[in-house]
Short mmCIF file of C-alpha atoms in Angstrom, two decimals:
data_model
loop_
_atom_site.label_atom_id
_atom_site.label_comp_id
_atom_site.label_asym_id
_atom_site.label_seq_id
_atom_site.Cartn_x
_atom_site.Cartn_y
_atom_site.Cartn_z
CA MET A 1 33.86 24.93 -67.85
CA THR A 2 32.03 22.55 -70.14
CA THR A 3 30.85 24.28 -73.30
CA THR A 4 28.22 23.46 -75.88
CA GLN A 5 27.78 24.67 -79.42
CA GLY A 6 27.17 28.42 -79.42
CA THR A 7 28.56 28.95 -75.93
CA GLU A 8 31.00 31.82 -75.57
CA GLN A 9 34.32 30.14 -74.80
CA GLY A 10 35.70 30.95 -71.34
CA THR A 11 32.87 33.33 -70.40
CA GLU A 12 31.11 32.90 -67.06
CA TYR A 13 29.33 35.48 -64.92
CA ASP A 14 28.30 35.66 -61.33
CA VAL A 15 25.10 37.45 -62.35
CA VAL A 16 23.43 38.29 -65.64
CA VAL A 17 21.02 41.23 -65.42
CA ALA A 18 18.43 41.49 -68.19
CA GLY A 19 17.61 45.15 -68.82
CA ALA A 20 19.83 48.25 -68.81
CA GLY A 21 17.27 50.71 -67.57
CA PRO A 22 17.90 52.58 -64.30
CA VAL A 23 16.90 49.57 -62.20
CA GLY A 24 19.16 47.09 -63.99
CA LEU A 25 22.12 49.46 -64.00
CA PHE A 26 21.69 50.41 -60.34
CA LEU A 27 21.44 46.73 -59.42
CA ALA A 28 24.58 45.92 -61.38
CA GLY A 29 26.52 48.66 -59.60
CA GLU A 30 25.30 47.44 -56.22
CA LEU A 31 26.38 43.91 -57.10
CA ARG A 32 29.87 45.11 -57.91
CA LEU A 33 30.08 47.19 -54.72
CA GLY A 34 28.99 44.09 -52.82
CA GLY A 35 31.85 42.02 -54.27
CA ALA A 36 30.32 40.23 -57.25
CA LEU A 37 33.24 40.12 -59.68
CA ARG A 38 31.59 39.27 -62.97
CA VAL A 39 28.37 41.12 -63.73
CA LEU A 40 26.84 41.32 -67.21
CA VAL A 41 23.94 43.60 -68.17
CA VAL A 42 22.20 42.96 -71.47
CA GLU A 43 19.75 45.32 -73.17
CA ARG A 44 17.85 44.77 -76.40
CA LEU A 45 17.74 48.49 -77.22
CA PRO A 46 20.94 49.83 -78.82
CA GLU A 47 20.67 53.26 -77.14
CA VAL A 48 19.11 54.88 -74.09
CA ASP A 49 15.33 55.12 -74.54
CA GLU A 50 14.40 58.81 -74.85
CA THR A 51 10.66 58.17 -74.45
CA ILE A 52 9.26 60.47 -71.78
CA LYS A 53 8.78 58.44 -68.62
CA ALA A 54 9.48 59.21 -64.98
CA GLY A 55 10.66 62.72 -64.15
CA TRP A 56 11.09 62.63 -60.41
CA ILE A 57 12.95 60.58 -57.82
CA ASN A 58 11.56 60.43 -54.31
CA HIS A 59 13.39 60.90 -51.02
CA PRO A 60 14.61 57.29 -50.53
CA SER A 61 15.92 57.19 -54.11
CA ALA A 62 17.69 60.53 -53.75
CA VAL A 63 19.21 59.38 -50.45
CA ALA A 64 20.46 56.18 -52.07
CA LEU A 65 22.01 58.06 -55.00
CA ASN A 66 23.64 60.56 -52.67
CA ARG A 67 25.07 57.78 -50.50
CA ARG A 68 26.72 56.40 -53.64
CA GLY A 69 28.14 59.82 -54.50
CA LEU A 70 25.99 60.30 -57.60
CA LEU A 71 24.03 63.47 -56.84
CA PRO A 72 26.85 65.92 -57.67
CA GLU A 73 27.12 64.39 -61.15
CA LEU A 74 23.39 64.95 -61.64
CA ALA A 75 23.37 68.56 -60.41
CA ALA A 76 23.71 70.11 -63.87
CA VAL A 77 20.82 68.03 -65.21
CA ARG A 78 18.68 69.03 -62.27
CA GLU A 79 19.39 72.74 -62.85
CA ALA A 80 18.60 72.46 -66.58
CA VAL A 81 15.24 70.88 -65.78
CA GLN A 82 14.45 73.62 -63.29
CA GLU A 83 15.21 76.25 -65.93
CA ARG A 84 12.73 74.60 -68.30
CA LEU A 85 10.12 74.58 -65.55
CA ARG A 86 10.63 78.25 -64.79
CA ALA A 87 10.39 79.16 -68.48
CA PHE A 88 7.10 77.31 -68.87
CA GLN A 89 5.63 78.75 -65.69
CA ASP A 90 6.56 82.26 -66.80
CA LEU A 91 4.93 81.59 -70.16
CA LYS A 92 1.71 80.31 -68.61
CA GLY A 93 1.67 82.83 -65.78
CA GLY A 94 2.74 80.51 -62.97
CA GLY A 95 1.66 77.05 -61.91
CA GLY A 96 2.96 73.67 -62.97
CA ASP A 97 1.67 70.14 -62.77
CA GLY A 98 3.34 69.07 -59.57
CA ASP A 99 3.99 65.57 -60.93
CA GLY A 100 7.56 65.81 -59.85
CA ASP A 101 7.95 69.50 -59.01
CA ARG A 102 8.83 68.62 -55.43
CA ASP A 103 12.42 69.77 -55.37
CA GLY A 104 12.61 71.17 -51.87
CA GLY A 105 16.36 71.73 -51.89
CA GLY A 106 16.67 70.51 -48.30
CA THR A 107 14.53 69.43 -45.41
CA ASN A 108 14.55 72.89 -43.83
CA GLN A 109 12.86 74.42 -46.87
CA ARG A 110 9.30 73.92 -48.02
CA PRO A 111 8.99 72.31 -51.43
CA ARG A 112 7.95 74.98 -53.91
CA ILE A 113 5.28 72.67 -55.25
CA ALA A 114 4.13 69.98 -52.82
CA GLY A 115 2.88 67.55 -55.46
CA HIS A 116 -0.52 66.14 -56.24
CA PHE A 117 -2.76 63.18 -55.53
CA ALA A 118 -4.93 62.15 -58.49
CA GLY A 119 -4.37 65.65 -59.89
CA ILE A 120 -5.49 67.32 -56.66
CA MET A 121 -2.77 69.91 -56.12
CA LEU A 122 -1.19 70.16 -52.67
CA ASP A 123 -0.40 73.56 -51.18
CA PRO A 124 3.22 73.74 -49.96
CA GLU A 125 2.23 76.33 -47.38
CA LEU A 126 0.17 73.66 -45.63
CA PHE A 127 2.98 71.10 -45.46
CA ASP A 128 4.52 70.54 -42.02
CA ALA A 129 8.10 69.20 -42.27
CA SER A 130 8.68 69.19 -38.52
CA GLY A 131 7.51 65.61 -38.01
CA PRO A 132 9.83 62.82 -36.86
CA GLU A 133 9.93 61.42 -40.41
CA TRP A 134 12.22 64.27 -41.40
CA ALA A 135 14.46 64.27 -38.33
CA ASP A 136 18.09 63.95 -39.48
CA ALA A 137 16.96 63.40 -43.08
CA ASP A 138 19.61 63.84 -45.78
CA PRO A 139 19.49 67.58 -46.64
CA ALA A 140 20.88 66.97 -50.14
CA ALA A 141 17.97 64.64 -50.95
CA GLY A 142 15.31 67.12 -49.89
CA HIS A 143 11.75 65.97 -50.47
CA GLY A 144 12.74 64.46 -53.82
CA LEU A 145 14.55 65.64 -56.94
CA LEU A 146 13.57 66.45 -60.52
CA MET A 147 15.39 64.03 -62.80
CA PRO A 148 14.35 62.78 -66.26
CA GLN A 149 14.64 59.01 -66.42
CA ALA A 150 16.86 59.02 -69.51
CA GLU A 151 19.41 61.27 -67.81
CA LEU A 152 19.39 59.14 -64.68
CA GLU A 153 19.91 56.05 -66.85
CA ARG A 154 22.96 57.63 -68.49
CA ALA A 155 24.47 58.57 -65.13
CA LEU A 156 23.88 55.10 -63.69
CA GLY A 157 25.39 53.58 -66.83
CA ARG A 158 28.58 55.59 -66.39
CA TRP A 159 28.72 54.65 -62.71
CA ALA A 160 28.21 50.94 -63.40
CA GLU A 161 30.92 50.88 -66.04
CA ARG A 162 33.33 52.70 -63.70
CA LEU A 163 32.71 49.90 -61.22
CA GLY A 164 33.59 47.27 -63.82
CA VAL A 165 30.13 46.16 -64.95
CA GLU A 166 29.98 44.82 -68.51
CA VAL A 167 27.05 46.35 -70.40
CA ARG A 168 26.00 45.01 -73.80
CA ARG A 169 23.37 46.94 -75.75
CA GLY A 170 21.55 45.66 -78.79
CA VAL A 171 21.53 42.16 -77.27
CA GLU A 172 18.28 40.37 -76.49
CA LEU A 173 17.71 37.61 -73.97
CA THR A 174 15.72 34.94 -75.80
CA GLY A 175 15.68 32.13 -73.25
CA PHE A 176 17.40 30.43 -70.35
CA THR A 177 17.71 27.09 -68.63
CA GLU A 178 18.12 26.84 -64.89
CA GLU A 179 20.70 24.30 -63.76
CA ALA A 180 21.73 22.97 -60.36
CA ASP A 181 24.53 25.50 -59.94
CA GLY A 182 23.54 28.28 -62.29
CA VAL A 183 21.58 29.48 -65.29
CA ALA A 184 22.42 29.03 -68.97
CA VAL A 185 21.23 32.24 -70.66
CA GLN A 186 20.57 32.49 -74.40
CA LEU A 187 21.54 35.85 -75.88
CA ASP A 188 20.67 36.20 -79.57
CA GLY A 189 21.50 32.56 -80.24
CA ARG A 190 24.60 32.39 -78.06
CA THR A 191 24.80 31.07 -74.52
CA VAL A 192 26.48 32.38 -71.39
CA ARG A 193 26.48 30.68 -68.01
CA ALA A 194 25.84 32.60 -64.84
CA GLY A 195 25.26 31.78 -61.23
CA TRP A 196 22.13 33.93 -61.13
CA LEU A 197 19.77 35.74 -63.50
CA VAL A 198 17.83 38.87 -62.58
CA GLY A 199 15.02 40.15 -64.77
CA CYS A 200 14.95 43.96 -64.84
CA ASP A 201 13.40 43.84 -68.29
CA GLY A 202 10.22 45.80 -67.75
CA GLY A 203 6.51 45.20 -67.57
CA ARG A 204 6.53 42.70 -70.45
CA SER A 205 9.44 40.84 -68.85
CA THR A 206 10.71 37.88 -70.84
CA VAL A 207 12.46 36.60 -67.73
CA ARG A 208 9.26 36.67 -65.68
CA ARG A 209 7.26 34.92 -68.38
CA LEU A 210 9.79 32.17 -69.08
CA ALA A 211 10.45 31.53 -65.39
CA GLY A 212 6.73 31.08 -64.73
CA PHE A 213 6.23 33.71 -62.03
CA ALA A 214 2.58 34.22 -61.08
CA PHE A 215 1.56 37.81 -61.89
CA PRO A 216 -1.94 38.48 -60.51
CA GLY A 217 -3.64 41.86 -60.31
CA THR A 218 -6.34 44.05 -61.80
CA ALA A 219 -7.04 44.52 -65.51
CA PRO A 220 -6.68 47.88 -67.26
CA GLU A 221 -9.66 50.22 -67.66
CA ILE A 222 -8.14 53.44 -69.03
CA THR A 223 -6.16 54.73 -71.99
CA GLY A 224 -3.48 57.27 -71.20
CA TYR A 225 -0.92 59.10 -73.32
CA GLN A 226 2.20 60.92 -72.26
CA ALA A 227 4.23 62.79 -74.85
CA LEU A 228 6.60 65.58 -75.74
CA VAL A 229 5.09 67.34 -78.75
CA GLU A 230 4.99 70.53 -80.74
CA LEU A 231 1.70 72.36 -80.30
CA SER A 232 -0.22 75.13 -82.00
CA GLY A 233 -3.49 76.68 -80.92
CA ALA A 234 -2.70 75.78 -77.31
CA GLU A 235 -3.43 79.17 -75.79
CA ARG A 236 -6.61 77.93 -74.12
CA LEU A 237 -4.96 74.83 -72.64
CA LYS A 238 -4.64 75.31 -68.91
CA ALA A 239 -1.30 74.56 -67.26
CA GLY A 240 -1.04 71.70 -64.82
CA TRP A 241 -3.57 68.98 -64.02
CA ASN A 242 -7.11 69.52 -65.25
CA THR A 243 -10.22 67.40 -64.66
CA THR A 244 -13.01 67.60 -67.24
CA ASP A 245 -16.27 65.80 -67.93
CA VAL A 246 -14.39 63.41 -70.23
CA GLY A 247 -11.23 62.67 -68.27
CA THR A 248 -7.98 64.33 -67.23
CA TYR A 249 -5.31 66.24 -69.10
CA VAL A 250 -1.98 67.78 -68.15
CA HIS A 251 -0.15 70.60 -69.91
CA GLY A 252 3.42 71.16 -68.66
CA PRO A 253 5.38 71.52 -66.45
CA PHE A 254 7.69 72.30 -69.38
CA PRO A 255 6.94 73.22 -72.98
CA GLY A 256 5.44 70.48 -75.12
CA ARG A 257 4.70 67.98 -72.37
CA ILE A 258 1.12 66.69 -72.48
CA LEU A 259 -0.71 63.86 -70.77
CA THR A 260 -4.26 62.70 -71.31
CA VAL A 261 -6.39 60.07 -69.59
CA GLU A 262 -9.67 58.70 -70.91
CA PHE A 263 -11.85 56.25 -69.03
CA ASP A 264 -13.77 54.53 -71.81
CA SER A 265 -11.55 51.43 -72.29
CA PRO A 266 -7.93 50.31 -72.54
CA PRO A 267 -6.19 50.68 -75.92
CA ALA A 268 -6.66 47.97 -78.52
CA ASP A 269 -2.89 47.80 -79.05
CA ARG A 270 -0.91 49.50 -76.32
CA TYR A 271 2.42 49.07 -78.09
CA ALA A 272 1.55 50.27 -81.60
CA PRO A 273 3.33 53.49 -82.67
CA VAL A 274 1.63 56.60 -81.25
CA THR A 275 0.73 59.11 -83.98
CA ALA A 276 0.28 62.86 -83.84
CA GLU A 277 -3.32 62.44 -84.99
CA GLU A 278 -4.06 60.08 -82.11
CA LEU A 279 -2.56 62.44 -79.54
CA GLU A 280 -4.36 65.44 -81.01
CA ALA A 281 -7.73 63.68 -80.98
CA SER A 282 -7.35 62.62 -77.35
CA LEU A 283 -6.19 66.08 -76.27
CA ARG A 284 -9.12 67.75 -78.03
CA ARG A 285 -11.65 65.32 -76.53
CA VAL A 286 -10.41 65.66 -72.97
CA SER A 287 -9.57 69.38 -72.93
CA GLY A 288 -12.53 70.59 -74.96
CA VAL A 289 -10.17 72.87 -76.93
CA PRO A 290 -10.97 72.07 -80.60
CA GLU A 291 -8.34 74.38 -82.11
CA VAL A 292 -5.32 72.73 -80.45
CA ARG A 293 -3.08 70.88 -82.89
CA VAL A 294 -0.19 68.46 -82.44
CA THR A 295 2.18 69.39 -85.26
CA GLY A 296 5.11 67.19 -84.26
CA VAL A 297 5.95 64.36 -81.88
CA ARG A 298 9.31 64.07 -80.13
CA THR A 299 8.47 61.11 -77.87
CA ALA A 300 5.16 59.49 -77.00
CA THR A 301 3.87 56.49 -75.10
CA ARG A 302 0.57 54.93 -74.11
CA PHE A 303 -0.15 53.70 -70.61
CA THR A 304 -2.96 52.01 -68.74
CA ASP A 305 -3.87 51.27 -65.15
CA ASN A 306 -2.97 47.58 -65.44
CA ALA A 307 -1.81 46.77 -61.89
CA ARG A 308 -0.08 43.47 -61.24
CA GLN A 309 2.56 42.13 -58.89
CA ALA A 310 4.55 38.90 -58.87
CA THR A 311 3.59 36.79 -55.87
CA GLU A 312 7.28 36.16 -55.20
CA TYR A 313 10.42 37.90 -56.46
CA ARG A 314 12.61 34.78 -56.56
CA ARG A 315 12.23 31.36 -58.10
CA GLY A 316 15.39 29.32 -57.64
CA ARG A 317 18.26 31.17 -59.28
CA VAL A 318 16.02 33.65 -61.09
CA LEU A 319 14.92 36.93 -59.51
CA LEU A 320 12.86 39.96 -60.57
CA ALA A 321 13.20 43.68 -59.88
CA GLY A 322 11.49 46.84 -61.05
CA ASP A 323 8.62 46.67 -63.54
CA ALA A 324 9.37 43.01 -64.16
CA ALA A 325 8.10 42.41 -60.62
CA HIS A 326 5.24 44.93 -60.54
CA VAL A 327 3.33 47.18 -62.95
CA HIS A 328 0.83 49.97 -62.31
CA SER A 329 -0.28 53.34 -63.65
CA PRO A 330 2.33 56.13 -63.52
CA PHE A 331 0.33 58.46 -61.27
CA GLY A 332 2.35 59.76 -58.35
CA GLY A 333 5.71 58.98 -59.95
CA GLN A 334 6.25 55.83 -57.88
CA GLY A 335 7.36 53.22 -60.45
CA LEU A 336 10.99 54.24 -61.02
CA ASN A 337 11.49 54.77 -57.30
CA LEU A 338 10.00 51.42 -56.42
CA GLY A 339 12.40 49.72 -58.83
CA LEU A 340 15.44 51.58 -57.50
CA GLY A 341 14.47 50.44 -54.01
CA ASP A 342 14.29 46.85 -55.25
CA ALA A 343 17.79 47.12 -56.71
CA LEU A 344 19.21 48.67 -53.55
CA ASN A 345 17.70 45.91 -51.41
CA LEU A 346 18.67 43.01 -53.66
CA GLY A 347 22.15 44.00 -54.81
CA TRP A 348 24.15 43.54 -51.61
CA LYS A 349 22.22 40.42 -50.62
CA LEU A 350 22.82 38.65 -53.92
CA ALA A 351 26.47 39.74 -53.88
CA ALA A 352 26.88 38.26 -50.38
CA VAL A 353 25.41 34.96 -51.55
CA VAL A 354 27.61 34.97 -54.66
CA GLY A 355 30.67 35.61 -52.50
CA GLY A 356 29.82 32.81 -50.07
CA ARG A 357 29.41 35.22 -47.15
CA ALA A 358 25.72 34.45 -46.68
CA PRO A 359 23.40 31.49 -47.22
CA GLU A 360 20.84 31.55 -50.04
CA SER A 361 18.15 32.03 -47.39
CA LEU A 362 19.25 35.69 -47.18
CA LEU A 363 17.54 36.16 -50.54
CA ASP A 364 14.21 35.24 -48.97
CA THR A 365 14.32 38.58 -47.15
CA TYR A 366 14.23 40.36 -50.52
CA THR A 367 10.63 39.38 -51.24
CA ALA A 368 9.67 39.72 -47.57
CA GLU A 369 10.93 43.31 -47.38
CA ARG A 370 10.09 44.66 -50.83
CA HIS A 371 6.77 42.97 -51.63
CA PRO A 372 4.73 44.97 -49.05
CA ILE A 373 6.04 48.27 -50.41
CA GLY A 374 5.20 47.17 -53.97
CA ALA A 375 1.69 46.21 -52.89
CA TRP A 376 1.26 49.64 -51.30
CA VAL A 377 2.32 51.39 -54.52
CA LEU A 378 -0.22 49.41 -56.56
CA ASP A 379 -3.02 50.41 -54.20
CA TRP A 380 -1.79 54.02 -54.11
CA THR A 381 -2.14 54.23 -57.88
CA ARG A 382 -5.48 52.39 -57.88
CA ALA A 383 -6.86 54.93 -55.40
CA GLN A 384 -5.87 57.78 -57.71
CA ILE A 385 -7.58 56.14 -60.68
CA ALA A 386 -10.75 55.81 -58.60
CA LEU A 387 -10.68 59.54 -57.81
CA MET A 388 -10.03 60.54 -61.43
CA ARG A 389 -13.00 58.73 -62.97
CA PRO A 390 -15.60 61.10 -64.47
CA ASP A 391 -18.70 59.36 -63.05
CA ARG A 392 -20.82 61.12 -60.41
CA HIS A 393 -19.87 58.79 -57.54
CA ALA A 394 -16.12 59.30 -58.14
CA ARG A 395 -16.57 63.08 -58.47
CA ALA A 396 -18.47 63.17 -55.17
CA LEU A 397 -15.67 61.23 -53.49
CA ARG A 398 -13.10 63.52 -55.10
CA ARG A 399 -14.69 66.58 -53.52
CA VAL A 400 -14.37 64.96 -50.09
CA VAL A 401 -10.69 64.16 -50.70
CA GLU A 402 -10.10 67.70 -51.99
CA ASP A 403 -11.38 69.05 -48.69
CA LEU A 404 -9.11 66.71 -46.75
CA ALA A 405 -6.12 67.55 -48.96
CA GLY A 406 -6.78 71.23 -48.33
CA SER A 407 -6.00 70.83 -44.63
CA GLY A 408 -2.56 70.92 -43.05
CA ALA A 409 -2.86 67.37 -41.75
CA GLY A 410 -4.12 66.11 -45.12
CA THR A 411 -1.38 67.80 -47.13
CA THR A 412 1.33 66.62 -44.72
CA TYR A 413 0.05 63.04 -44.84
CA LEU A 414 -0.07 62.99 -48.64
CA VAL A 415 3.32 64.66 -49.13
CA ASN A 416 4.95 62.29 -46.65
CA ARG A 417 3.48 59.28 -48.46
CA ILE A 418 4.39 60.59 -51.92
CA SER A 419 7.94 61.39 -50.79
CA GLY A 420 8.52 57.83 -49.57
CA VAL A 421 10.01 59.05 -46.29
CA TRP A 422 7.77 56.60 -44.44
CA GLN A 423 9.32 53.47 -45.95
CA ARG A 424 10.91 50.99 -43.55
CA TYR A 425 11.34 47.24 -43.12
CA ASP A 426 10.05 44.93 -40.40
CA LEU A 427 13.39 43.79 -38.95
CA PRO A 428 14.16 42.04 -35.65
CA GLY A 429 14.73 44.44 -32.78
CA SER A 430 12.75 46.89 -30.68
CA HIS A 431 14.73 50.12 -31.13
CA PRO A 432 12.70 52.79 -33.00
CA LEU A 433 15.45 53.15 -35.63
CA THR A 434 15.66 49.44 -36.45
CA GLY A 435 14.27 48.86 -39.93
CA ALA A 436 14.34 52.54 -40.87
CA SER A 437 16.68 54.24 -43.30
CA ALA A 438 19.66 55.41 -41.27
CA PRO A 439 19.37 59.05 -40.17
CA ASP A 440 21.97 61.26 -41.82
CA LEU A 441 23.58 62.11 -38.50
CA PRO A 442 26.04 65.02 -38.28
CA LEU A 443 29.21 63.59 -36.73
CA SER A 444 31.77 65.31 -34.56
CA ASP A 445 34.47 65.12 -37.25
CA GLY A 446 32.40 67.34 -39.56
CA THR A 447 31.14 64.52 -41.77
CA ARG A 448 27.66 63.06 -42.00
CA LEU A 449 26.72 59.42 -41.69
CA GLY A 450 25.72 59.09 -45.34
CA GLU A 451 29.24 59.95 -46.51
CA HIS A 452 30.52 56.75 -44.88
CA LEU A 453 28.17 54.50 -46.86
CA ARG A 454 29.60 55.08 -50.34
CA THR A 455 31.61 51.86 -50.41
CA GLY A 456 28.52 49.69 -50.04
CA ARG A 457 29.93 47.96 -46.95
CA PRO A 458 27.93 47.46 -43.76
CA LEU A 459 28.84 50.05 -41.14
CA LEU A 460 28.98 49.76 -37.37
CA LEU A 461 28.76 53.30 -36.02
CA ASP A 462 30.04 53.40 -32.44
CA LEU A 463 28.99 56.72 -30.88
CA THR A 464 30.60 56.13 -27.48
CA GLY A 465 33.63 58.22 -28.49
CA SER A 466 36.32 55.61 -27.81
CA PRO A 467 37.17 52.44 -29.74
CA ALA A 468 35.41 49.27 -28.64
CA PRO A 469 37.22 45.98 -28.12
CA ASP A 470 37.24 44.23 -31.48
CA THR A 471 36.51 40.70 -30.25
CA LEU A 472 32.98 40.96 -31.63
CA THR A 473 33.80 42.71 -34.88
CA ALA A 474 37.17 41.07 -35.70
CA PRO A 475 35.62 38.08 -37.52
CA TYR A 476 33.98 40.58 -39.90
CA ALA A 477 37.02 42.75 -40.53
CA ASP A 478 37.07 41.89 -44.24
CA ARG A 479 33.49 43.04 -44.79
CA LEU A 480 32.53 45.50 -42.03
CA THR A 481 33.51 49.14 -41.53
CA VAL A 482 33.69 50.25 -37.90
CA LEU A 483 33.55 53.99 -37.24
CA THR A 484 34.04 55.38 -33.74
CA THR A 485 32.96 58.98 -33.20
CA THR A 486 30.25 61.01 -31.48
CA CYS A 487 27.07 62.72 -32.61
CA PRO A 488 26.26 66.07 -30.96
CA THR A 489 22.58 65.94 -31.92
CA ARG A 490 21.92 62.41 -30.59
CA PRO A 491 23.76 62.19 -27.23
CA THR A 492 21.66 59.23 -26.03
CA LEU A 493 22.29 57.08 -29.15
CA LYS A 494 24.98 54.49 -28.42
CA ALA A 495 25.53 52.65 -31.69
CA LEU A 496 24.02 51.70 -35.05
CA LEU A 497 24.62 48.78 -37.40
CA VAL A 498 23.76 49.98 -40.89
CA ARG A 499 23.26 47.50 -43.73
CA PRO A 500 24.83 48.17 -47.15
CA ASP A 501 21.47 49.47 -48.38
CA GLY A 502 21.51 52.15 -45.67
CA PHE A 503 18.84 50.60 -43.44
CA VAL A 504 19.41 50.18 -39.71
CA ALA A 505 19.80 46.52 -38.74
CA TRP A 506 20.41 47.16 -35.04
CA ALA A 507 20.55 50.15 -32.71
CA ALA A 508 21.15 50.78 -29.03
CA ASP A 509 20.87 53.72 -26.65
CA THR A 510 23.21 54.61 -23.80
CA ASP A 511 20.62 53.64 -21.17
CA GLY A 512 20.16 50.13 -22.56
CA GLU A 513 21.04 46.86 -20.84
CA GLU A 514 24.56 45.97 -21.95
CA LYS A 515 24.21 42.23 -22.35
CA ALA A 516 20.97 42.59 -24.27
CA ASP A 517 22.65 45.13 -26.55
CA GLU A 518 25.59 42.81 -27.14
CA ASP A 519 23.33 39.85 -27.87
CA GLY A 520 21.31 41.95 -30.28
CA LEU A 521 24.39 43.18 -32.11
CA ALA A 522 25.88 39.69 -32.32
CA ALA A 523 22.65 38.36 -33.83
CA ALA A 524 22.39 41.27 -36.27
CA LEU A 525 26.01 40.85 -37.41
CA GLU A 526 25.49 37.17 -38.07
CA ARG A 527 22.16 37.72 -39.82
CA TRP A 528 23.16 40.63 -42.04
CA VAL A 529 26.97 40.61 -42.32
CA GLY A 530 27.70 36.87 -42.35
CA ARG A 531 28.57 33.95 -40.15
CA SER A 532 31.38 34.97 -37.82
CA GLY A 533 32.32 31.56 -36.51
CA ALA A 534 32.88 33.16 -33.10
CA GLY A 535 30.67 33.92 -30.16
CA ALA A 536 32.79 36.66 -28.58
CA ARG A 537 31.23 39.75 -27.12
CA ALA A 538 32.27 43.39 -27.02
CA LEU A 539 31.01 46.99 -27.17
CA THR A 540 30.72 47.25 -23.40
CA ARG A 541 30.91 50.68 -21.85
CA GLY A 542 30.93 51.92 -18.31
#
């Protein structure tokens, strides 16, 4: 390697990830599982950020974490959060805000609190979980799980380091230069060379700005605060989400958590330190409770409804994920989950390109698959802002939506959308499962499908009950897991090819045309697993 002044001697990386939040750490772990040998994560903050942020992971995120074996490690955190919720609800006489209280504990149980849309609470008794969206869903993931972002970040950090990821905290990316075969990245005045750079560095992403990504969207109109505080005189504050003539406020779902939203204008300086006086004034204005006092601040942040999305997630050897690629208001708890989905989608693809198993064109599918879901999230949050405005037109519309949300069909629609269970990709193939997250099928050996995805390798699940000739799969033996078994609940399902991110790339039923099935599998293997260099066929059954 040719070095220049300030370059770290002998140091090269396959990928440098800017940002050690949950998205950056999850991406780094996925890169290592996918075979990238040298992965560096850099983070300007010296410690995990304790600022109150996301508190809930949706169904796809919980499924992904479970498929990587991470949910058992998070069980104690989940239980501690539930205890805090119960204590607050007992104190306030029941209720809760629902902005994350969707821990159903399994798809056969109703979530105790179904969630909310723009602060309109959803009745769990009206939710119908019998729809096809929940068929063979991962029971451990439920409808979503309570999980403070800081705790998730710690768990993902431990996981990434166990996988061999190098994480440097207190190090800031200050610039980079893209080269023909890599990127020279400046880190606090020193330079490292990497094949690829991924910006997971948040809404004010340095990587996005320096790379010149277009970032169109809608300008902010609101000022919001979210904080953990010490309160006095709060007896008249109502628990949960509350709409007033001034705006919206939330008290709970655990002691000291407050949120306020005012619709007069965005903050003059969103990133200035948030003071107790500022929080108290906003809470008094919105709640109409003049005696409430904020006597101490544990963590606090401002937010707005600024909603923007990069037009593309890749420019050359620079990519974006998480808030670096899209920003929006926090309503509905979608931001963290959207970023985790980005990381899950990108990690194995970039690792395959790094390892020479796939052409760079595979990375084009990252934007194609993730951009539509990001666009949906932005509009989902915009719709909630529209319903929360205090003007007469918005309040009239809100009453209509409240009526709809009070019906079984309305609640089920909203809960399904909030949970993320609907998410799928537009992939080649006509089978109903193609493009969907793989169903967590119970297998005849007592395991479930998800347990076989922990290695991050693509999986060919042959449900014919006897091994198939390996002439089709042999060229992929170094990168593909083949599992032959049966599934008692899906007797007509013949086989599935599951990508490393858990999405079905190809599927066939027992009544299908054999040659068409073989052609489809051969194409899917070449597209998603790599070039085989062979045109052999197999998986024929009488």
